[in-house]
mmCIF file of C-alpha atoms in Angstrom:
data_model
loop_
_atom_site.group_PDB
_atom_site.id
_atom_site.type_symbol
_atom_site.label_atom_id
_atom_site.label_comp_id
_atom_site.label_asym_id
_atom_site.label_seq_id
_atom_site.Cartn_x
_atom_site.Cartn_y
_atom_site.Cartn_z
ATOM 1 C CA MET A 1 -2.364 -50.287 20.401
ATOM 2 C CA LEU A 2 -5.317 -51.742 18.459
ATOM 3 C CA GLY A 3 -5.131 -48.858 16.003
ATOM 4 C CA SER A 4 -1.619 -49.850 15.007
ATOM 5 C CA LEU A 5 -2.799 -53.365 14.122
ATOM 6 C CA PHE A 6 -5.144 -52.037 11.444
ATOM 7 C CA ARG A 7 -2.892 -49.288 10.078
ATOM 8 C CA ASN A 8 -1.983 -49.666 6.424
ATOM 9 C CA PRO A 9 1.830 -50.046 6.380
ATOM 10 C CA LEU A 10 1.955 -48.676 2.814
ATOM 11 C CA ARG A 11 0.135 -45.482 3.704
ATOM 12 C CA ARG A 12 2.391 -42.491 4.143
ATOM 13 C CA PRO A 13 1.594 -38.947 5.313
ATOM 14 C CA PRO A 14 0.688 -36.570 2.492
ATOM 15 C CA ARG A 15 3.726 -35.135 0.749
ATOM 16 C CA GLN A 16 4.301 -31.423 1.317
ATOM 17 C CA ASP A 17 5.449 -29.237 -1.540
ATOM 18 C CA ALA A 18 8.970 -27.900 -1.235
ATOM 19 C CA PHE A 19 9.028 -24.472 0.389
ATOM 20 C CA ASP A 20 12.193 -22.599 1.237
ATOM 21 C CA ALA A 21 11.547 -20.309 4.188
ATOM 22 C CA SER A 22 15.191 -19.412 4.740
ATOM 23 C CA LEU A 23 14.772 -15.910 3.255
ATOM 24 C CA LEU A 24 11.917 -15.014 5.593
ATOM 25 C CA GLY A 25 12.854 -12.750 8.457
ATOM 26 C CA GLY A 26 15.865 -11.442 6.547
ATOM 27 C CA MET A 27 15.692 -10.543 2.858
ATOM 28 C CA ALA A 28 11.961 -11.275 2.553
ATOM 29 C CA ILE A 29 8.956 -10.304 4.662
ATOM 30 C CA ALA A 30 6.410 -12.517 2.880
ATOM 31 C CA LEU A 31 6.715 -15.323 0.344
ATOM 32 C CA PRO A 32 4.030 -17.117 -1.692
ATOM 33 C CA ALA A 33 3.362 -20.453 -0.018
ATOM 34 C CA PRO A 34 1.923 -23.612 -1.578
ATOM 35 C CA SER A 35 -1.076 -25.347 -0.105
ATOM 36 C CA GLY A 36 -0.282 -28.283 2.144
ATOM 37 C CA ILE A 37 2.792 -26.991 3.967
ATOM 38 C CA THR A 38 3.025 -26.539 7.713
ATOM 39 C CA ILE A 39 3.620 -22.919 8.688
ATOM 40 C CA PRO A 40 7.084 -22.645 10.262
ATOM 41 C CA ALA A 41 7.605 -20.774 13.521
ATOM 42 C CA PRO A 42 7.392 -17.851 14.137
ATOM 43 C CA CYS A 43 5.600 -17.168 10.862
ATOM 44 C CA ALA A 44 1.910 -16.848 10.091
ATOM 45 C CA ALA A 45 0.030 -17.436 6.864
ATOM 46 C CA VAL A 46 -2.205 -14.934 5.111
ATOM 47 C CA LEU A 47 -4.693 -16.348 2.598
ATOM 48 C CA VAL A 48 -6.467 -14.017 0.174
ATOM 49 C CA ASP A 49 -9.314 -14.982 -2.158
ATOM 50 C CA ARG A 50 -10.102 -13.461 -5.565
ATOM 51 C CA GLY A 51 -12.334 -10.833 -3.980
ATOM 52 C CA GLY A 52 -9.568 -9.617 -1.678
ATOM 53 C CA ARG A 53 -10.974 -11.140 1.519
ATOM 54 C CA SER A 54 -8.208 -12.392 3.789
ATOM 55 C CA ARG A 55 -7.763 -14.742 6.701
ATOM 56 C CA ARG A 56 -4.797 -15.676 8.875
ATOM 57 C CA LEU A 57 -3.455 -19.011 10.067
ATOM 58 C CA ALA A 58 -1.140 -19.310 13.054
ATOM 59 C CA SER A 59 2.292 -20.911 13.193
ATOM 60 C CA GLY A 60 2.153 -24.713 13.168
ATOM 61 C CA SER A 61 -1.076 -24.856 11.168
ATOM 62 C CA ARG A 62 -1.300 -26.549 7.802
ATOM 63 C CA ILE A 63 -2.140 -24.325 4.851
ATOM 64 C CA ALA A 64 -5.286 -25.606 3.176
ATOM 65 C CA ALA A 65 -6.057 -22.999 0.528
ATOM 66 C CA LEU A 66 -9.575 -22.944 -0.855
ATOM 67 C CA GLU A 67 -10.250 -22.605 -4.570
ATOM 68 C CA GLY A 68 -9.138 -19.183 -5.755
ATOM 69 C CA GLU A 69 -7.110 -18.379 -2.632
ATOM 70 C CA THR A 70 -3.481 -17.234 -2.686
ATOM 71 C CA ALA A 71 -1.346 -17.915 0.388
ATOM 72 C CA TRP A 72 1.651 -16.055 1.759
ATOM 73 C CA CYS A 73 3.934 -17.082 4.580
ATOM 74 C CA VAL A 74 4.715 -13.958 6.627
ATOM 75 C CA HIS A 75 7.547 -13.531 9.114
ATOM 76 C CA PRO A 76 6.728 -10.837 11.717
ATOM 77 C CA GLY A 77 10.313 -9.634 11.982
ATOM 78 C CA PRO A 78 11.769 -7.415 13.354
ATOM 79 C CA TYR A 79 13.402 -5.914 10.248
ATOM 80 C CA THR A 80 15.925 -3.123 9.894
ATOM 81 C CA CYS A 81 16.347 -0.865 6.874
ATOM 82 C CA ASP A 82 17.852 2.530 6.045
ATOM 83 C CA LEU A 83 15.547 5.182 4.601
ATOM 84 C CA VAL A 84 16.575 8.443 2.922
ATOM 85 C CA PRO A 85 14.084 11.085 4.101
ATOM 86 C CA PHE A 86 15.206 13.800 1.658
ATOM 87 C CA ALA A 87 15.807 12.875 -1.998
ATOM 88 C CA GLY A 88 18.245 15.765 -2.382
ATOM 89 C CA ALA A 89 20.390 14.666 0.565
ATOM 90 C CA PRO A 90 21.167 10.939 0.105
ATOM 91 C CA GLU A 91 23.822 11.018 2.836
ATOM 92 C CA ILE A 92 21.193 11.664 5.528
ATOM 93 C CA GLY A 93 19.451 8.490 6.609
ATOM 94 C CA LEU A 94 17.108 7.025 9.164
ATOM 95 C CA ARG A 95 17.724 3.493 10.428
ATOM 96 C CA VAL A 96 14.292 2.048 11.050
ATOM 97 C CA THR A 97 13.413 -1.159 12.871
ATOM 98 C CA PHE A 98 9.859 -2.388 12.400
ATOM 99 C CA ALA A 99 7.707 -5.486 12.763
ATOM 100 C CA VAL A 100 4.536 -6.728 11.076
ATOM 101 C CA ASP A 101 1.605 -5.935 13.328
ATOM 102 C CA ALA A 102 -0.194 -8.781 15.076
ATOM 103 C CA SER A 103 -3.846 -9.543 14.333
ATOM 104 C CA ASP A 104 -6.281 -6.971 15.698
ATOM 105 C CA PRO A 105 -9.586 -8.654 16.625
ATOM 106 C CA ARG A 106 -11.387 -5.288 16.292
ATOM 107 C CA ALA A 107 -10.443 -4.911 12.610
ATOM 108 C CA THR A 108 -12.300 -6.566 9.741
ATOM 109 C CA HIS A 109 -9.222 -6.256 7.516
ATOM 110 C CA GLN A 110 -5.735 -6.415 8.993
ATOM 111 C CA ARG A 111 -3.853 -3.565 7.326
ATOM 112 C CA PHE A 112 -0.800 -5.646 6.370
ATOM 113 C CA ASP A 113 -3.093 -8.326 4.964
ATOM 114 C CA LEU A 114 -4.800 -5.673 2.840
ATOM 115 C CA PHE A 115 -1.361 -4.551 1.657
ATOM 116 C CA LEU A 116 -0.604 -8.124 0.571
ATOM 117 C CA ALA A 117 -3.955 -8.496 -1.184
ATOM 118 C CA SER A 118 -3.802 -5.214 -3.083
ATOM 119 C CA GLU A 119 -0.106 -4.505 -3.727
ATOM 120 C CA ALA A 120 1.981 -7.671 -3.407
ATOM 121 C CA GLY A 121 2.026 -9.513 -6.703
ATOM 122 C CA SER A 122 4.344 -12.211 -5.406
ATOM 123 C CA ALA A 123 7.137 -12.008 -2.846
ATOM 124 C CA VAL A 124 7.484 -8.980 -0.580
ATOM 125 C CA GLU A 125 11.202 -8.358 -0.303
ATOM 126 C CA LEU A 126 12.600 -6.119 2.417
ATOM 127 C CA ALA A 127 14.342 -3.877 -0.125
ATOM 128 C CA GLY A 128 11.135 -3.317 -2.116
ATOM 129 C CA PHE A 129 9.104 -2.662 1.005
ATOM 130 C CA ALA A 130 11.721 -0.190 2.236
ATOM 131 C CA GLY A 131 11.423 1.613 -1.112
ATOM 132 C CA LEU A 132 7.673 2.041 -0.607
ATOM 133 C CA ALA A 133 8.164 3.258 2.958
ATOM 134 C CA GLN A 134 10.841 5.707 1.807
ATOM 135 C CA THR A 135 8.553 7.096 -0.918
ATOM 136 C CA ALA A 136 5.740 7.607 1.604
ATOM 137 C CA LEU A 137 8.118 9.340 4.033
ATOM 138 C CA GLN A 138 9.642 11.603 1.369
ATOM 139 C CA ARG A 139 6.187 12.633 0.137
ATOM 140 C CA GLU A 140 5.030 13.620 3.626
ATOM 141 C CA LEU A 141 8.200 15.610 4.290
ATOM 142 C CA ALA A 142 8.090 17.320 0.882
ATOM 143 C CA GLN A 143 4.457 18.370 1.422
ATOM 144 C CA GLY A 144 5.193 19.678 4.920
ATOM 145 C CA ASN A 145 2.963 17.138 6.631
ATOM 146 C CA LEU A 146 5.954 15.872 8.606
ATOM 147 C CA GLU A 147 8.853 18.061 9.714
ATOM 148 C CA LEU A 148 12.441 17.001 10.297
ATOM 149 C CA PRO A 149 14.429 20.259 10.479
ATOM 150 C CA PRO A 150 18.216 20.505 10.879
ATOM 151 C CA CYS A 151 19.411 20.395 14.504
ATOM 152 C CA THR A 152 16.097 18.845 15.500
ATOM 153 C CA THR A 153 15.121 19.428 19.125
ATOM 154 C CA LEU A 154 13.808 16.626 21.307
ATOM 155 C CA ASP A 155 10.231 17.899 21.061
ATOM 156 C CA GLU A 156 10.501 18.184 17.260
ATOM 157 C CA TRP A 157 11.923 14.663 17.065
ATOM 158 C CA ASN A 158 9.132 13.241 19.221
ATOM 159 C CA THR A 159 6.539 14.957 17.014
ATOM 160 C CA PHE A 160 8.184 13.546 13.897
ATOM 161 C CA ARG A 161 8.372 10.051 15.396
ATOM 162 C CA SER A 162 4.708 10.133 16.356
ATOM 163 C CA GLY A 163 3.683 11.096 12.826
ATOM 164 C CA PHE A 164 6.058 8.629 11.161
ATOM 165 C CA ASN A 165 4.967 5.767 13.410
ATOM 166 C CA GLN A 166 1.313 6.426 12.619
ATOM 167 C CA LEU A 167 2.064 6.721 8.900
ATOM 168 C CA MET A 168 3.766 3.312 8.821
ATOM 169 C CA TYR A 169 0.966 1.667 10.791
ATOM 170 C CA THR A 170 -1.881 3.237 8.774
ATOM 171 C CA ARG A 171 -0.282 2.812 5.347
ATOM 172 C CA PHE A 172 1.389 -0.593 5.728
ATOM 173 C CA GLY A 173 0.242 -2.229 8.954
ATOM 174 C CA VAL A 174 3.704 -2.355 10.530
ATOM 175 C CA THR A 175 4.832 -1.058 13.912
ATOM 176 C CA VAL A 176 8.035 0.985 14.188
ATOM 177 C CA ASP A 177 10.141 -0.199 17.131
ATOM 178 C CA ASP A 178 13.107 2.120 16.658
ATOM 179 C CA CYS A 179 14.176 4.980 14.409
ATOM 180 C CA VAL A 180 17.549 6.730 14.674
ATOM 181 C CA PRO A 181 19.432 9.157 12.395
ATOM 182 C CA VAL A 182 22.480 7.701 10.609
ATOM 183 C CA ASP A 183 25.053 8.911 8.103
ATOM 184 C CA ILE A 184 24.781 6.642 5.047
ATOM 185 C CA GLY A 185 26.822 8.756 2.659
ATOM 186 C CA ALA A 186 29.576 6.154 2.497
ATOM 187 C CA THR A 187 27.157 3.456 1.296
ATOM 188 C CA HIS A 188 25.378 5.530 -1.385
ATOM 189 C CA ASP A 189 26.910 6.589 -4.692
ATOM 190 C CA TYR A 190 25.317 9.979 -5.389
ATOM 191 C CA ALA A 191 26.505 10.046 -9.014
ATOM 192 C CA ALA A 192 25.052 6.592 -9.672
ATOM 193 C CA LEU A 193 21.795 7.673 -8.045
ATOM 194 C CA LEU A 194 21.515 10.674 -10.382
ATOM 195 C CA GLU A 195 22.241 8.482 -13.401
ATOM 196 C CA ALA A 196 19.495 6.062 -12.326
ATOM 197 C CA ARG A 197 17.016 8.926 -12.018
ATOM 198 C CA LEU A 198 17.899 10.216 -15.475
ATOM 199 C CA ALA A 199 17.508 6.721 -16.913
ATOM 200 C CA ALA A 200 14.100 6.372 -15.219
ATOM 201 C CA GLN A 201 12.920 9.702 -16.608
ATOM 202 C CA ALA A 202 14.077 8.730 -20.092
ATOM 203 C CA ALA A 203 12.234 5.398 -19.908
ATOM 204 C CA VAL A 204 9.061 6.803 -18.347
ATOM 205 C CA PRO A 205 8.558 10.517 -19.087
ATOM 206 C CA GLU A 206 6.090 10.978 -16.226
ATOM 207 C CA ALA A 207 8.254 9.231 -13.637
ATOM 208 C CA ALA A 208 9.352 12.522 -12.140
ATOM 209 C CA SER A 209 5.799 13.759 -11.555
ATOM 210 C CA GLU A 210 4.012 10.556 -10.552
ATOM 211 C CA THR A 211 4.711 8.907 -7.223
ATOM 212 C CA ALA A 212 3.361 5.389 -7.705
ATOM 213 C CA VAL A 213 5.947 2.746 -6.762
ATOM 214 C CA THR A 214 5.713 -1.001 -7.218
ATOM 215 C CA LEU A 215 7.277 -3.723 -5.132
ATOM 216 C CA THR A 216 9.204 -5.429 -7.916
ATOM 217 C CA ALA A 217 9.633 -2.995 -10.797
ATOM 218 C CA PRO A 218 13.144 -1.560 -11.268
ATOM 219 C CA PRO A 219 13.407 2.204 -11.806
ATOM 220 C CA ASN A 220 13.904 1.901 -15.586
ATOM 221 C CA GLU A 221 11.165 -0.672 -16.280
ATOM 222 C CA ALA A 222 8.995 0.253 -19.260
ATOM 223 C CA PHE A 223 5.478 1.485 -18.553
ATOM 224 C CA VAL A 224 3.126 -1.339 -19.575
ATOM 225 C CA PRO A 225 -0.421 0.093 -19.670
ATOM 226 C CA ALA A 226 -2.265 -3.188 -19.043
ATOM 227 C CA CYS A 227 -0.114 -4.092 -16.014
ATOM 228 C CA GLU A 228 -0.115 -0.587 -14.526
ATOM 229 C CA ASP A 229 -3.859 -0.183 -15.018
ATOM 230 C CA ALA A 230 -4.691 -3.559 -13.479
ATOM 231 C CA ARG A 231 -2.392 -2.950 -10.519
ATOM 232 C CA ALA A 232 -3.823 0.498 -9.804
ATOM 233 C CA LEU A 233 -7.466 -0.521 -10.221
ATOM 234 C CA ARG A 234 -7.006 -3.525 -7.945
ATOM 235 C CA ARG A 235 -5.621 -1.235 -5.254
ATOM 236 C CA LEU A 236 -8.500 1.199 -5.625
ATOM 237 C CA PHE A 237 -11.118 -1.569 -5.677
ATOM 238 C CA LEU A 238 -9.810 -3.265 -2.526
ATOM 239 C CA GLU A 239 -8.548 -0.311 -0.504
ATOM 240 C CA LEU A 240 -11.234 2.335 -0.974
ATOM 241 C CA PRO A 241 -13.901 0.446 1.071
ATOM 242 C CA CYS A 242 -11.375 -0.087 3.892
ATOM 243 C CA LEU A 243 -10.309 3.551 3.731
ATOM 244 C CA MET A 244 -13.942 4.676 3.941
ATOM 245 C CA CYS A 245 -14.501 2.427 6.942
ATOM 246 C CA ALA A 246 -11.484 3.939 8.702
ATOM 247 C CA VAL A 247 -12.606 7.488 7.879
ATOM 248 C CA ARG A 248 -16.114 6.690 9.123
ATOM 249 C CA MET A 249 -14.663 5.493 12.458
ATOM 250 C CA ALA A 250 -12.533 8.622 12.917
ATOM 251 C CA VAL A 251 -13.239 10.362 16.225
ATOM 252 C CA LEU A 252 -14.394 13.921 15.530
ATOM 253 C CA PRO A 253 -15.764 16.663 17.796
ATOM 254 C CA ALA A 254 -19.535 16.741 18.303
ATOM 255 C CA ASP A 255 -20.243 19.560 15.884
ATOM 256 C CA GLN A 256 -23.098 19.616 13.373
ATOM 257 C CA ALA A 257 -21.133 21.413 10.655
ATOM 258 C CA ARG A 258 -18.212 19.001 11.056
ATOM 259 C CA PHE A 259 -20.640 16.065 10.915
ATOM 260 C CA ARG A 260 -21.981 17.330 7.567
ATOM 261 C CA GLN A 261 -18.426 17.717 6.248
ATOM 262 C CA HIS A 262 -17.660 14.195 7.362
ATOM 263 C CA GLN A 263 -20.772 12.750 5.733
ATOM 264 C CA ASP A 264 -20.158 14.600 2.475
ATOM 265 C CA LEU A 265 -16.602 13.268 2.359
ATOM 266 C CA LEU A 266 -17.845 9.708 2.846
ATOM 267 C CA ARG A 267 -20.533 10.171 0.179
ATOM 268 C CA ARG A 268 -17.958 11.320 -2.371
ATOM 269 C CA LEU A 269 -15.607 8.460 -1.524
ATOM 270 C CA ASP A 270 -18.486 6.018 -1.919
ATOM 271 C CA LEU A 271 -19.198 7.372 -5.412
ATOM 272 C CA VAL A 272 -15.519 7.028 -6.344
ATOM 273 C CA SER A 273 -15.582 3.433 -5.100
ATOM 274 C CA LEU A 274 -18.698 2.780 -7.198
ATOM 275 C CA ALA A 275 -16.990 4.267 -10.264
ATOM 276 C CA VAL A 276 -13.949 2.041 -9.734
ATOM 277 C CA GLY A 277 -16.140 -1.036 -9.297
ATOM 278 C CA THR A 278 -17.843 -0.382 -12.643
ATOM 279 C CA MET A 279 -14.759 0.712 -14.579
ATOM 280 C CA PRO A 280 -14.755 -0.264 -18.280
ATOM 281 C CA ALA A 281 -12.074 -2.568 -19.663
ATOM 282 C CA LEU A 282 -8.847 -0.840 -20.606
ATOM 283 C CA GLU A 283 -8.756 -2.091 -24.186
ATOM 284 C CA LEU A 284 -12.373 -1.360 -25.146
ATOM 285 C CA ALA A 285 -13.962 1.932 -26.238
ATOM 286 C CA ALA A 286 -17.379 0.225 -26.307
ATOM 287 C CA PRO A 287 -18.577 -3.390 -26.414
ATOM 288 C CA GLY A 288 -16.800 -4.985 -29.349
ATOM 289 C CA GLN A 289 -14.882 -1.799 -30.224
ATOM 290 C CA PRO A 290 -11.124 -1.832 -29.462
ATOM 291 C CA LEU A 291 -9.500 1.283 -28.036
ATOM 292 C CA ALA A 292 -6.405 2.806 -29.623
ATOM 293 C CA GLN A 293 -3.066 2.106 -27.921
ATOM 294 C CA HIS A 294 -2.373 5.755 -27.106
ATOM 295 C CA GLU A 295 -5.781 6.004 -25.409
ATOM 296 C CA GLN A 296 -5.032 2.877 -23.391
ATOM 297 C CA LEU A 297 -1.805 4.537 -22.264
ATOM 298 C CA ARG A 298 -3.723 7.668 -21.251
ATOM 299 C CA ARG A 299 -6.245 5.608 -19.290
ATOM 300 C CA ALA A 300 -3.500 3.699 -17.470
ATOM 301 C CA ARG A 301 -1.822 6.958 -16.462
ATOM 302 C CA HIS A 302 -5.086 8.190 -14.946
ATOM 303 C CA SER A 303 -5.378 4.939 -13.002
ATOM 304 C CA ARG A 304 -1.855 5.346 -11.660
ATOM 305 C CA ARG A 305 -2.506 8.958 -10.622
ATOM 306 C CA ALA A 306 -5.631 7.809 -8.785
ATOM 307 C CA ALA A 307 -3.532 5.229 -6.923
ATOM 308 C CA ALA A 308 -1.080 8.002 -5.980
ATOM 309 C CA ALA A 309 -4.019 10.000 -4.568
ATOM 310 C CA LEU A 310 -5.005 6.883 -2.623
ATOM 311 C CA ASP A 311 -1.546 6.862 -1.006
ATOM 312 C CA GLU A 312 -2.090 10.478 0.019
ATOM 313 C CA ALA A 313 -5.464 9.536 1.495
ATOM 314 C CA TRP A 314 -3.892 6.887 3.743
ATOM 315 C CA ALA A 315 -1.264 9.398 4.873
ATOM 316 C CA LEU A 316 -3.998 11.946 5.617
ATOM 317 C CA LEU A 317 -5.881 9.356 7.670
ATOM 318 C CA ALA A 318 -2.728 8.817 9.721
ATOM 319 C CA ARG A 319 -2.559 12.555 10.454
ATOM 320 C CA MET A 320 -6.254 12.665 11.373
ATOM 321 C CA LYS A 321 -5.724 9.957 13.985
ATOM 322 C CA ILE A 322 -3.209 12.054 15.916
ATOM 323 C CA ALA A 323 -4.448 15.556 15.095
ATOM 324 C CA GLY A 324 -6.905 16.198 17.912
ATOM 325 C CA GLU A 325 -9.376 19.025 17.426
ATOM 326 C CA GLY A 326 -6.909 21.771 16.471
ATOM 327 C CA PRO A 327 -5.985 21.481 12.768
ATOM 328 C CA LEU A 328 -9.123 19.722 11.520
ATOM 329 C CA ASP A 329 -10.024 22.593 9.177
ATOM 330 C CA VAL A 330 -6.688 22.171 7.398
ATOM 331 C CA LEU A 331 -7.089 18.390 7.268
ATOM 332 C CA PHE A 332 -10.592 18.606 5.807
ATOM 333 C CA ASP A 333 -9.326 21.032 3.165
ATOM 334 C CA GLU A 334 -6.617 18.517 2.335
ATOM 335 C CA ALA A 335 -9.210 15.731 2.252
ATOM 336 C CA ASP A 336 -11.280 17.754 -0.216
ATOM 337 C CA ARG A 337 -8.240 18.127 -2.487
ATOM 338 C CA ILE A 338 -7.407 14.412 -2.365
ATOM 339 C CA VAL A 339 -10.981 13.271 -2.991
ATOM 340 C CA THR A 340 -11.245 15.752 -5.863
ATOM 341 C CA ASN A 341 -8.146 14.156 -7.395
ATOM 342 C CA LEU A 342 -9.677 10.715 -6.959
ATOM 343 C CA GLU A 343 -12.902 11.886 -8.607
ATOM 344 C CA THR A 344 -11.057 13.560 -11.475
ATOM 345 C CA GLU A 345 -8.681 10.693 -12.229
ATOM 346 C CA SER A 346 -11.283 7.933 -11.922
ATOM 347 C CA GLY A 347 -13.657 9.950 -14.115
ATOM 348 C CA ALA A 348 -10.936 10.510 -16.726
ATOM 349 C CA ARG A 349 -10.159 6.778 -16.682
ATOM 350 C CA ARG A 350 -13.715 6.058 -17.872
ATOM 351 C CA VAL A 351 -13.717 8.306 -20.968
ATOM 352 C CA THR A 352 -12.685 6.867 -24.324
ATOM 353 C CA ASN A 353 -10.625 9.732 -25.755
ATOM 354 C CA VAL A 354 -8.911 12.914 -24.699
ATOM 355 C CA GLN A 355 -11.521 15.135 -26.391
ATOM 356 C CA ASP A 356 -14.219 13.615 -24.180
ATOM 357 C CA GLU A 357 -11.958 14.181 -21.167
ATOM 358 C CA VAL A 358 -11.528 17.878 -21.968
ATOM 359 C CA THR A 359 -15.268 18.466 -22.381
ATOM 360 C CA ALA A 360 -16.281 16.341 -19.373
#
């Protein structure tokens, strides 16, 4: 009562910036949010600083971003999308329902938060996210790491679901609630799809061989070396330490030879992470010496290939988590191949011309 007597009648609560959350939970999974707004239910906020460190705020809290922090408002879902598991059979689809995983107090970095920090430039739309998930699924099926044969038996389906669920959780930090086969031939124009692929290959000659996918870029967007290089290096810089931590925590049999393999793998990943953290600027051959445009393009392509190897590393980690003791020899051979690709591409990104790359 006394407090109301001394309240300034001209004082009003601080004005909140306009924020339209109507797309969240439907067309968008996460949207950039201005500081000062109250987080609507049932959303949460993820704040990421310039170094990639993230923190979460619960629904009903007020976003108070610190200097250098970027905030996203994230709706947990659930979301439903149709994925095409086989690029050559666009009529065969999987209808997937998933949700953003809740905070895990045991984890230093929440996986979805890391995805936002390293890959989401702005809004994360459901369609763009589904494209990334579809690319990851198609890669695993094409390489034989997941199997979805015709006339799939119940045991084969359960094995596929287990691998797919772990892939989505390890790669993106989302939990798959449901996954059922559907016929989507009526909703996909196969001729238009082929035309789009041809247009993409004409615009970017290496599009057919490189698997990097962005959240916002259309298939025929021109390859911009500075943007592609920055995007790939940011991913490598932020994700490699988290990947190493997850590999270090992998449960392996108590075997001395396996322990040495494990330690050698971590040592090599640590050296790749060090190389990424000390990577020279794209546009410079040496301090004060500009690099030719065609060499910048070559460097950016190496960065993008390294990011593609990083995607394979996350998928391999997902398989290691459910493998048991049986196929570890195969998985370690695959790990050696992936780390070798990371070493090769990050090393090639550092050199200043193709002659140096050949002799390196």
